[in-house]
XYZ file of C-alpha atoms in Angstrom:
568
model
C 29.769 -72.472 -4.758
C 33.018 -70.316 -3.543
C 33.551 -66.884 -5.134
C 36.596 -67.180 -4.096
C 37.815 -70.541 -5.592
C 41.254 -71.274 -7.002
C 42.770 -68.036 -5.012
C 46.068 -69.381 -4.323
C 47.907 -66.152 -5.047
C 48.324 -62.265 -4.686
C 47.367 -62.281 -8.844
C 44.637 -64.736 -8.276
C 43.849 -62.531 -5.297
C 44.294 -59.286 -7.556
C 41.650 -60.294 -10.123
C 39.058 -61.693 -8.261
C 39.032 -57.783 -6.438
C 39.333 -55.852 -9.471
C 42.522 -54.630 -7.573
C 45.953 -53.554 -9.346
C 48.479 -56.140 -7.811
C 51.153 -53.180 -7.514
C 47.718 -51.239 -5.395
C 48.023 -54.031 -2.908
C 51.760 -54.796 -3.040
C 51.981 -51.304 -2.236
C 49.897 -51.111 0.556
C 51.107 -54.029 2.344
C 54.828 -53.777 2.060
C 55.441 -50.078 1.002
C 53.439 -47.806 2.761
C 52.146 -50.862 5.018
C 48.932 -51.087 6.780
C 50.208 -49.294 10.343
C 50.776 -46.205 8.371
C 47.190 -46.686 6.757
C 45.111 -45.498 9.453
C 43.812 -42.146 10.816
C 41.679 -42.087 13.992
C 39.416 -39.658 15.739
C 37.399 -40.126 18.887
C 32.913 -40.186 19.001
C 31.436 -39.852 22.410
C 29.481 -42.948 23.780
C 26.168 -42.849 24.936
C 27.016 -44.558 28.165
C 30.215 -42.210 28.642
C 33.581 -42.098 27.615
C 35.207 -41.972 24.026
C 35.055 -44.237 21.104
C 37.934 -44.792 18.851
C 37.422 -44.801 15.111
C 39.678 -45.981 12.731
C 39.648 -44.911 9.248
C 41.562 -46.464 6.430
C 43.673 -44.397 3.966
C 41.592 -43.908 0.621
C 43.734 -46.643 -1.391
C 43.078 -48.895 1.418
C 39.283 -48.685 1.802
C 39.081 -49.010 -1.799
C 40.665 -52.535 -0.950
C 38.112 -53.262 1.350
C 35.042 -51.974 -0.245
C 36.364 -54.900 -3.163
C 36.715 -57.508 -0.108
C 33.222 -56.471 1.419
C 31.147 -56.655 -1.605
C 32.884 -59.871 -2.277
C 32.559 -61.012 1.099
C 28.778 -60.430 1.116
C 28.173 -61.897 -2.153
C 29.808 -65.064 -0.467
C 27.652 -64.909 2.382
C 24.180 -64.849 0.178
C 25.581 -67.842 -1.660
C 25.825 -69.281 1.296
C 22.308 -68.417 2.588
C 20.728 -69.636 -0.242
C 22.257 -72.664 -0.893
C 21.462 -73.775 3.123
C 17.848 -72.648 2.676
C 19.105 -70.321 5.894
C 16.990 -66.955 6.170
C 19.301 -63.989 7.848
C 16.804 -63.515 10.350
C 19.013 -63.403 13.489
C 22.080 -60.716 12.792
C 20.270 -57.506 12.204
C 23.471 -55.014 12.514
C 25.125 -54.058 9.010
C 22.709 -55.586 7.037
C 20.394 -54.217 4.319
C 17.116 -54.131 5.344
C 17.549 -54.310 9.042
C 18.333 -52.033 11.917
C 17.873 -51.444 15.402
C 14.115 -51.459 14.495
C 13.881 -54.794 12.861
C 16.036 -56.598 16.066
C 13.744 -54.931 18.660
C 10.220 -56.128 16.556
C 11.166 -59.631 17.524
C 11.217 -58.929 20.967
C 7.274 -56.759 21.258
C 5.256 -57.374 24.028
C 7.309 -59.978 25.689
C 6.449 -61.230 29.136
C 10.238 -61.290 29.450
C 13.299 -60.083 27.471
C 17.138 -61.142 28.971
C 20.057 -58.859 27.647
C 23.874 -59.804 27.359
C 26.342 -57.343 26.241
C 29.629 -58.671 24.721
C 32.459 -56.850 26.319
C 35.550 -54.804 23.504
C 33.876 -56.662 20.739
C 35.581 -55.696 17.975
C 38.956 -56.049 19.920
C 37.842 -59.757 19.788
C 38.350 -60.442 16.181
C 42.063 -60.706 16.855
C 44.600 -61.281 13.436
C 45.098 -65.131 14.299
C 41.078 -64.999 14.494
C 40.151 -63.359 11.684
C 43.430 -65.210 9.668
C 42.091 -68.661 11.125
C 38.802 -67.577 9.683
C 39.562 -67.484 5.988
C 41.760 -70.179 6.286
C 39.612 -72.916 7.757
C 35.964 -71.602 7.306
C 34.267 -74.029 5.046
C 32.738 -71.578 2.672
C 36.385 -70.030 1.479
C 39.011 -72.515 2.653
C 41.785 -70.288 1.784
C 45.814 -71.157 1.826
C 47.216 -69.575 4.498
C 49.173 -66.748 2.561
C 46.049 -65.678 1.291
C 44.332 -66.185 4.667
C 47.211 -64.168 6.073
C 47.026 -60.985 3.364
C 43.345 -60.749 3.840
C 43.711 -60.795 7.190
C 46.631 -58.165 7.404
C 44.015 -56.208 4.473
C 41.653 -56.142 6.890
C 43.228 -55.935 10.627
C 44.770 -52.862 12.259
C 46.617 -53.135 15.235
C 46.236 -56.485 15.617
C 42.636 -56.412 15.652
C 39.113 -55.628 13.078
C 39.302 -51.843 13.529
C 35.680 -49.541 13.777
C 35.828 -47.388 10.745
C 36.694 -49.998 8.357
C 34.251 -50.807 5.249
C 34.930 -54.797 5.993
C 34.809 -55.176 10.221
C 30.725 -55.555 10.143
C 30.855 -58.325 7.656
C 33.488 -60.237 8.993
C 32.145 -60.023 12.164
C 28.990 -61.275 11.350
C 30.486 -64.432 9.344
C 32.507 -65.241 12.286
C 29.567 -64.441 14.858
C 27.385 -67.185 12.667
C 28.372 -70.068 14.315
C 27.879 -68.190 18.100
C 24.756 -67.582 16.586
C 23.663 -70.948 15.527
C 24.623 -72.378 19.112
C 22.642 -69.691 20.829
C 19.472 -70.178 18.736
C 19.686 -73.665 19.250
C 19.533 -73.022 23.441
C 17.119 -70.551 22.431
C 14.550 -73.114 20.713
C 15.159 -75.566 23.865
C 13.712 -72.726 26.164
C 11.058 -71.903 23.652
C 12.813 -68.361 23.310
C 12.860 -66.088 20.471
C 16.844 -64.861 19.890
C 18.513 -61.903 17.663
C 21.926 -60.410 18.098
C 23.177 -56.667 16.812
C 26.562 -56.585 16.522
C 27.623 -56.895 20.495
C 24.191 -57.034 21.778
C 22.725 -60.488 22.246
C 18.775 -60.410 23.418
C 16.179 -63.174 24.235
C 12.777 -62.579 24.753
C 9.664 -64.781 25.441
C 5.962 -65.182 26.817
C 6.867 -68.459 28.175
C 5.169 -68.265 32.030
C 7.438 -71.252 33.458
C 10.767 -69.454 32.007
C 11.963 -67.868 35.635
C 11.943 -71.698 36.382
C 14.630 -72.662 33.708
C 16.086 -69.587 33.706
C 19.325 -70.364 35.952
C 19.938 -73.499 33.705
C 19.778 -71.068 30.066
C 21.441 -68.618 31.417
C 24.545 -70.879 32.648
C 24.230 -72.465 29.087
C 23.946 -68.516 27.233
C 27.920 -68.084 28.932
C 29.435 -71.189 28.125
C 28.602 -70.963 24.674
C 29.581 -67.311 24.442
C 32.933 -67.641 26.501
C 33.837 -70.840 24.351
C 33.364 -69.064 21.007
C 36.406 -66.261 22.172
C 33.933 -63.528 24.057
C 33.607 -62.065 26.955
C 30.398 -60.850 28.764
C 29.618 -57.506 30.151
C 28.192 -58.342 33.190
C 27.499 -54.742 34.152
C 24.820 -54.469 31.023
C 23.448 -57.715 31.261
C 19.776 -57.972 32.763
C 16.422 -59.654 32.547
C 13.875 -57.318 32.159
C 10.132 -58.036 33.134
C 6.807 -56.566 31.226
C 5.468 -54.768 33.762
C 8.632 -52.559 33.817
C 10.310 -50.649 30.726
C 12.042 -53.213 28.651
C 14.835 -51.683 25.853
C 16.698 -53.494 23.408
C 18.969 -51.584 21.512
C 17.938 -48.277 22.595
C 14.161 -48.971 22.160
C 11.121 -49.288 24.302
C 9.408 -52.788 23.143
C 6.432 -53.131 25.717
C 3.823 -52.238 23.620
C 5.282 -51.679 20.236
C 8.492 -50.045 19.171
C 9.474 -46.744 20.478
C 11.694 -44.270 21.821
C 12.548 -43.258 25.211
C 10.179 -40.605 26.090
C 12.752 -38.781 27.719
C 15.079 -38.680 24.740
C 11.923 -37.106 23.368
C 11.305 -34.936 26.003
C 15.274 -33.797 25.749
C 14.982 -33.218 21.745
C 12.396 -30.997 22.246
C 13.788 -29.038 24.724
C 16.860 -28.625 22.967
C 14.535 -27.064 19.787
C 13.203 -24.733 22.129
C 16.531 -23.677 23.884
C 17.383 -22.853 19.951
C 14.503 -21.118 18.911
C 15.301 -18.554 21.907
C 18.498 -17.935 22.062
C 20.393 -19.379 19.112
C 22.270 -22.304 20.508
C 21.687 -25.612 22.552
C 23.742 -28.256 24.499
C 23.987 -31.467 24.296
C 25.459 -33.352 27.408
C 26.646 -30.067 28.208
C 28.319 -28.853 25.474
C 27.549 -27.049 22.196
C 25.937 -28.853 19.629
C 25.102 -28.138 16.253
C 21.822 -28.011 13.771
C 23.091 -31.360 11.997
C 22.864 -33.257 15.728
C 19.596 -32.102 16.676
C 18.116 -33.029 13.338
C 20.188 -36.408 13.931
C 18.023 -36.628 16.761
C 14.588 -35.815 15.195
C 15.244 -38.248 12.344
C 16.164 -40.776 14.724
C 12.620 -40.017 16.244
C 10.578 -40.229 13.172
C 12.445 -43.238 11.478
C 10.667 -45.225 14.249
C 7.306 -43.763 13.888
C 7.922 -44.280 10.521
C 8.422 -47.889 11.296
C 5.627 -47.829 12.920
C 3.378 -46.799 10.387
C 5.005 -48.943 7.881
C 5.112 -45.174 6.201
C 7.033 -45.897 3.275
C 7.520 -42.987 0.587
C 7.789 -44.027 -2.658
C 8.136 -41.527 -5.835
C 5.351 -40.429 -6.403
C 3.326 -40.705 -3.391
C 3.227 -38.063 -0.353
C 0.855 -37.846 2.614
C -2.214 -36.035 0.997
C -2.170 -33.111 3.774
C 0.432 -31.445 5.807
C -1.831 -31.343 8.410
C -2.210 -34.999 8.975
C 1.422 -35.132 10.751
C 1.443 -36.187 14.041
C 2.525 -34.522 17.104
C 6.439 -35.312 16.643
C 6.382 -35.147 12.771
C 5.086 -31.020 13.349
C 7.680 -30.691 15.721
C 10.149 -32.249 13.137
C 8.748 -30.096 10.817
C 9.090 -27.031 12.264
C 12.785 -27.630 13.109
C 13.531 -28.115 9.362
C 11.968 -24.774 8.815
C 14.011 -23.385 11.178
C 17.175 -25.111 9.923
C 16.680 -24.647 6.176
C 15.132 -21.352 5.965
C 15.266 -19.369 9.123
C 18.630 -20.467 10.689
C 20.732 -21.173 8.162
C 24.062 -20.458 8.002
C 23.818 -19.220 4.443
C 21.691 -17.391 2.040
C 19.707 -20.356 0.475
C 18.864 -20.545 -3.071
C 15.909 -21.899 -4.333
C 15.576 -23.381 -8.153
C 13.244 -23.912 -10.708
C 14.312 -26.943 -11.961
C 17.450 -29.125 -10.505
C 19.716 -27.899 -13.527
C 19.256 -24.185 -12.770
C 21.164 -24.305 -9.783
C 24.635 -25.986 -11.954
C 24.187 -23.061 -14.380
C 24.192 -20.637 -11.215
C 27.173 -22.593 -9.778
C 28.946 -22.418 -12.835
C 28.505 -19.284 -13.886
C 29.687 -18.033 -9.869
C 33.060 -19.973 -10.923
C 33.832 -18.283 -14.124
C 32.793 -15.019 -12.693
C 34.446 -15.278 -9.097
C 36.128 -12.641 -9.207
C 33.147 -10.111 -9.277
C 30.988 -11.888 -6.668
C 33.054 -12.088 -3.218
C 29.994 -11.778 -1.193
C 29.016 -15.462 -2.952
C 32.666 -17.140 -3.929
C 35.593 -17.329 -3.067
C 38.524 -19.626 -5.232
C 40.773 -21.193 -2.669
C 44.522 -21.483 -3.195
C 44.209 -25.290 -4.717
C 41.807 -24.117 -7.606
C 38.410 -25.396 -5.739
C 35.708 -23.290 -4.652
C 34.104 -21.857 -2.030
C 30.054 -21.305 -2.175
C 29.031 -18.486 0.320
C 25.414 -19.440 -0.537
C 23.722 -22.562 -0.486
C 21.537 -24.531 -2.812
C 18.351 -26.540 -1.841
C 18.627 -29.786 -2.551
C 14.799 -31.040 -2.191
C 14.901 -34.590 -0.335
C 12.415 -36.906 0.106
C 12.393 -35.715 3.712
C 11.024 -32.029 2.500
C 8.748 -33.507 0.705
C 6.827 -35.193 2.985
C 7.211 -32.529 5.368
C 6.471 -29.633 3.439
C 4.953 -31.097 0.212
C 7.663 -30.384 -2.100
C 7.551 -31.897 -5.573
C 11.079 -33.127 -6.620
C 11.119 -30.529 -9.261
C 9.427 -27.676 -10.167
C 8.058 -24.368 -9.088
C 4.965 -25.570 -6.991
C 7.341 -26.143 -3.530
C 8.044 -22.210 -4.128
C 4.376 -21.433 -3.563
C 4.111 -23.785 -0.661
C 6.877 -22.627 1.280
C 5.378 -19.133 1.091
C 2.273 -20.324 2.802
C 4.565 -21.119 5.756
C 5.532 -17.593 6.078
C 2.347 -16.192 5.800
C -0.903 -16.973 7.300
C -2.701 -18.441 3.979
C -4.554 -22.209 3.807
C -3.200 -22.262 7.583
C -5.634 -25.695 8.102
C -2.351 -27.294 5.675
C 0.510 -24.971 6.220
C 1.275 -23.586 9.793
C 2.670 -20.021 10.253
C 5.762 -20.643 11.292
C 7.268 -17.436 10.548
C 4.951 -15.794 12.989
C 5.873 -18.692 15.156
C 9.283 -17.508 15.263
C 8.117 -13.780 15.098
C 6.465 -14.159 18.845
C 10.246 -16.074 20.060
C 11.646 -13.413 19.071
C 13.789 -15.270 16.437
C 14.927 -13.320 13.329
C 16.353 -15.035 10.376
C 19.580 -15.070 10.129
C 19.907 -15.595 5.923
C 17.715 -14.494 3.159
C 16.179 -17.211 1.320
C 15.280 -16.803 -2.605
C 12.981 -18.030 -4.789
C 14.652 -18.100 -8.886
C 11.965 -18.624 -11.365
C 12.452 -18.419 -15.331
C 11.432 -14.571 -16.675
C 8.039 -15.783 -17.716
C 6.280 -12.551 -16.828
C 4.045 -11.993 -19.962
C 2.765 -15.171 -19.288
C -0.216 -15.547 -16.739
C -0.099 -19.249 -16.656
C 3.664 -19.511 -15.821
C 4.956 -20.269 -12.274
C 6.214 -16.552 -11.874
C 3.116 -14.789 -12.740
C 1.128 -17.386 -10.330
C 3.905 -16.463 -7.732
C 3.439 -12.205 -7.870
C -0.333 -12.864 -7.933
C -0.029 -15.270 -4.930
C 1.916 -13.333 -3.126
C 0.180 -10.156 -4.048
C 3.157 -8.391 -5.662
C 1.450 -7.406 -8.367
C -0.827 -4.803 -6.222
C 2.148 -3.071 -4.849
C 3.104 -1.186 -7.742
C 6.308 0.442 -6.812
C 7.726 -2.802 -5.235
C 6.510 -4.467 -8.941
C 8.416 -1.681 -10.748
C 11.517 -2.004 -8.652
C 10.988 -6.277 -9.442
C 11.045 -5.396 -13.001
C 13.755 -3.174 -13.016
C 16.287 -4.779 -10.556
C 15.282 -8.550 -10.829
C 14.525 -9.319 -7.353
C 12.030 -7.861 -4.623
C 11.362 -9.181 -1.166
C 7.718 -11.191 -0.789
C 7.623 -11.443 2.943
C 10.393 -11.479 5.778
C 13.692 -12.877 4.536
C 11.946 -14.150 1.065
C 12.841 -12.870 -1.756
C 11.496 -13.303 -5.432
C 13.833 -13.073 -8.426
C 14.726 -13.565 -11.924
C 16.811 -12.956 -14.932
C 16.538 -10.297 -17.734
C 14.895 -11.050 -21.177
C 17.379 -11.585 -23.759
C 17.708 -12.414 -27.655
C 14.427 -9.906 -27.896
C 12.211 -12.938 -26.565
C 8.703 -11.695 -24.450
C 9.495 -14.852 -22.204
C 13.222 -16.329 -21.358
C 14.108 -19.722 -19.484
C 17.322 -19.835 -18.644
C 19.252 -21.530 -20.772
C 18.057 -18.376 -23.278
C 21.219 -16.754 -21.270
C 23.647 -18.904 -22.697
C 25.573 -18.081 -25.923
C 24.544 -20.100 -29.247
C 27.533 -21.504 -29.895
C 26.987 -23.089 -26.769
C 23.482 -23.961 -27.311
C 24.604 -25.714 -30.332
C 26.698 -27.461 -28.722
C 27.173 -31.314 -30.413
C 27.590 -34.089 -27.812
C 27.253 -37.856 -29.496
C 26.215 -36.588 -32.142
C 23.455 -35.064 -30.948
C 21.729 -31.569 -29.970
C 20.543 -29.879 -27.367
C 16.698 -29.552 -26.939
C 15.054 -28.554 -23.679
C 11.565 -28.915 -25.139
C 9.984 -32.543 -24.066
C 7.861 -32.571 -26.925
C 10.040 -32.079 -29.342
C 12.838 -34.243 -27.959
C 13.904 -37.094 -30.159
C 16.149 -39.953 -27.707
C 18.301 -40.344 -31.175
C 18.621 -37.151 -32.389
C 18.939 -35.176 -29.204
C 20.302 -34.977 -25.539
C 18.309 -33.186 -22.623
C 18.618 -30.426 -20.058
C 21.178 -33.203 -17.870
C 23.375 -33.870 -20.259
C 23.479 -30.517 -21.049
C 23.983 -28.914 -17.232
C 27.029 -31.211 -16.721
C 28.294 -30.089 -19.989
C 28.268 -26.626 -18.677
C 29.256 -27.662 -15.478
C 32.540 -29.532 -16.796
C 33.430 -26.772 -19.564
C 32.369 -23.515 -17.148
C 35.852 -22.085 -18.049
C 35.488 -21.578 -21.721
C 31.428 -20.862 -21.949
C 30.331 -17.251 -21.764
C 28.273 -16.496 -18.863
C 28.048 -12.411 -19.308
C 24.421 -12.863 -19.635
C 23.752 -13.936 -16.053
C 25.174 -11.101 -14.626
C 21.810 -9.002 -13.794
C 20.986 -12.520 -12.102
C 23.679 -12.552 -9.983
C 23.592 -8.787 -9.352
C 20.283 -9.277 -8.116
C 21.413 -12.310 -5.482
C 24.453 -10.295 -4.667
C 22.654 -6.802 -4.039
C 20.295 -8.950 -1.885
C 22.710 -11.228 0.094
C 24.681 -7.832 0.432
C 21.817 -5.930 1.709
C 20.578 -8.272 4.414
C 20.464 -7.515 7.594
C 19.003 -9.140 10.557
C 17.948 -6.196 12.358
């Protein structure tokens, strides 16, 4: 079966995409694929400067069309062959540098060949020849040749663009096939990612043969358009560190200690004195966690540690050695060095009605907004956005006020057998947070059995009656170092207010479908009524014309304490 059958012309072409014809006419001979392109430059591990390529936003919506098509081709393929895609483990769903360096464990010995400019081999003629002749699309060569100008850039598959990976691999599958085929001869196991080509094996007579496979590896690869890089290729032994793709594979799948070693260093140099290097130059929070994420992904691998929704390690202090290190780093980066005050929700709507009401009200919050000259806006806070990742590292829930009285046990020495003291941590490096961070909870305060009233008596608030006094009065009070605790005023002469008690009632009566708002889960009716989603991106798509004057003691209290901060 070909998903792309009876494609004989640019409207043929045009519907099987989903593509307007004048989109693609356009892009081809108006503003034409040269002018498509913008580029910027990544270092490479081994030195030097990488270009990257990316396509205009018309033109990746092309290929993101030609991909999924592409792919959809390819598993049609796969499964009408009986073929399992066990030897291309690069730009493929479910497999990674992990998955290509499993095959090769504990292998008396693993060979390495490194194709030299790869991507610069996919030529035009190539990748036109491709689509034209290739059995599983067979196109006419004017569709050949507008897929292939879709797709090339400078004469060649460009890095950066959404369809290089897959056409590589379909092109790389018969190199592939002749390789494994050498592979099985020699009684060798074989994967490939993307320009890296590795054999491994326990065979004890291989060094005999392995003049004769080797000679046979080149021809193949030279004959099928590639070149080798002879300075990367080598046969690695097991009683010496073998790598493939980045990873130790002796034993079982790791990292280089070193790169460890390094991470950890660099966490350290920041902890002290604000700012770290990576190969020499200044580096940011968003590399280093890069690099910690990197590190756990394999332990995670590993451990076949799979998080699923509603399953988290049952204590924080079962994490290993790395994951505390991990952990503390996210501390550091979420609510000790970041960049901006960080607000911290209730529930995930709370933080769209804060946003929203900030944009109406810009004008009398500087210290948190600012409108830019095209209409959009600027937050000067920041909103946590709780991630799977915090929640196995710190035992957030997804929602909720629980992760509130959590991440105070971090700054303060409470349960410390689960929750290490960072803060004091930091205290003894002499760090000193750079942002406040604050906890927003529903004005619940009558209520002993609400998550605001556990939160004073948890943190002890409620014996320090002037600070309680001042929390009542003003809305916010600090709990310890840069943590505050705050709320909004009781409205509508209610004992207890959520927050959507702020809003007006014409908006709370708002009709959407035909339906009405209701918060309350019990009494919630699917055909009668819409929930707190619906409504949040109502508010958040309507901000202009909805009255927000009832969040301004909520927003006075953020401002007065972002305003107030200081460091010293």
């Amino acid at each position: 079966m070909n998903t792309f059958e009876n494609i004989t012309t640019l409207d043929d072409l045009s519907r099987t995409l989903r593509i307007q014809k004048k989109k693609l006419t356009y892009i081809l001979y108006v503003r034409r694929i040269e002018n498509s392109y913008t580029y910027f430059t990544i270092p490479k591990k081994s030195g030097g400067e990488r270009t990257i390529n990316s396509p205009s936003t018309d033109l990746k919506e092309i290929q993101k069309s030609i991909d999924r098509l592409l792919r959809k081709q390819q598993i049609i393929f796969w499964e009408e062959n009986n073929i399992k895609p066990n030897i291309s483990h690069a730009f493929n769903k479910k497999k990674s540098i992990m998955t290509n360096a499993k095959v090769h464990k504990n292998k008396r010995y693993v060979f390495n060949i490194d194709l030299e400019d790869f991507f610069d081999s996919f030529h035009f003629g190539r990748v036109r020849g491709f689509f034209e002749k290739n059995k599983n699309f067979l196109f006419p060569q004017n569709i050949a040749t507008i897929l292939a100008q879709l797709t090339c850039y400078n004469g060649s598959l460009p890095q950066g663009a959404p369809t290089s990976p897959i056409i590589t691999n379909l092109i790389c599958n018969v190199l592939d096939m002749k390789l494994l085929k050498i592979a099985k001869k020699f009684k060798l196991d074989y994967t490939r990612y993307a320009d890296d080509l590795t054999f491994s094996t326990n065979n004890t007579n291989f060094l005999e043969n392995f003049e004769e496979f080797k000679d046979r590896v080149e021809a193949v690869i030279k004959y099928s358009g590639f070149k080798i890089n002879e300075k990367k290729t080598r046969l690695q032994y097991k009683d010496s560190r073998q790598v493939v793709t980045g990873l130790v594979v002796n034993k079982k799948i790791n990292i280089n200690r070193d790169f460890y070693k390094e991470t950890r260093s660099m966490a350290n140099t920041l902890y002290k004195h604000g700012e770290f290097k990576i190969n020499g130059e200044q580096a940011t929070l968003n590399q280093l966690e890069g690099r910690f994420a990197f590190i756990n992904q394999i332990d995670r691998f590993n451990n076949d540690i799979y998080i699923k929704n509603n399953t988290v390690k049952p204590k924080l202090c079962d994490l290993n050695g790395k994951e505390k290190q991990y952990q503390m780093f996210l501390f550091y980066k979420y609510f000790f060095g970041n960049n901006k005050p960080c607000i911290i929700t209730e529930g995930k709507t709370d933080s769209i009605y804060i946003k929203s009401a900030l944009k109406k009200l810009y004008n009398l919050y500087p210290t948190l907004i600012k409108k830019n000259q095209d209409g959009s806006y600027n937050f000067k806070v920041s909103f946590l956005r709780r991630t799977k990742r915090l929640r196995y590292f710190f035992d957030f829930p997804l929602d909720g006020a629980d992760s509130m009285k959590k991440l105070y046990n971090f700054y303060c020495n409470t349960n410390n057998d689960s929750f290490p003291f960072y803060a004091e941590k930091f205290k003894e490096l002499n760090v000193v947070p750079k942002n406040p961070v604050i906890f927003i909870l529903d004005n619940e305060l009558e209520n002993n059995s609400k998550p605001i009233s556990k939160l004073i008596k948890a943190t002890k608030l409620e014996s320090d009656k002037q600070k309680l006094a001042f929390f009542k009065s003003k809305y916010y009070a600090n709990i310890s170092s840069n943590l505050y605790l705050s709320t909004h005023q009781l409205v509508k002469e209610k004992k207890e207010c959520e927050i959507e008690d702020l809003f007006d009632v014409n908006t709370l009566e708002t009709i959407i479908n035909n339906k009405t708002f209701e918060r309350n889960s019990t009494k919630y009716k699917d055909q009668n009524n819409y929930g707190k989603a619906v409504f949040a991106n109502y508010v958040s798509k309507n901000y202009k014309k909805i009255d927000f004057n009832n969040f301004k003691p909520l927003l006075d209290a953020i401002n007065e304490i972002v305003s107030n901060y200081t460091t010293t």
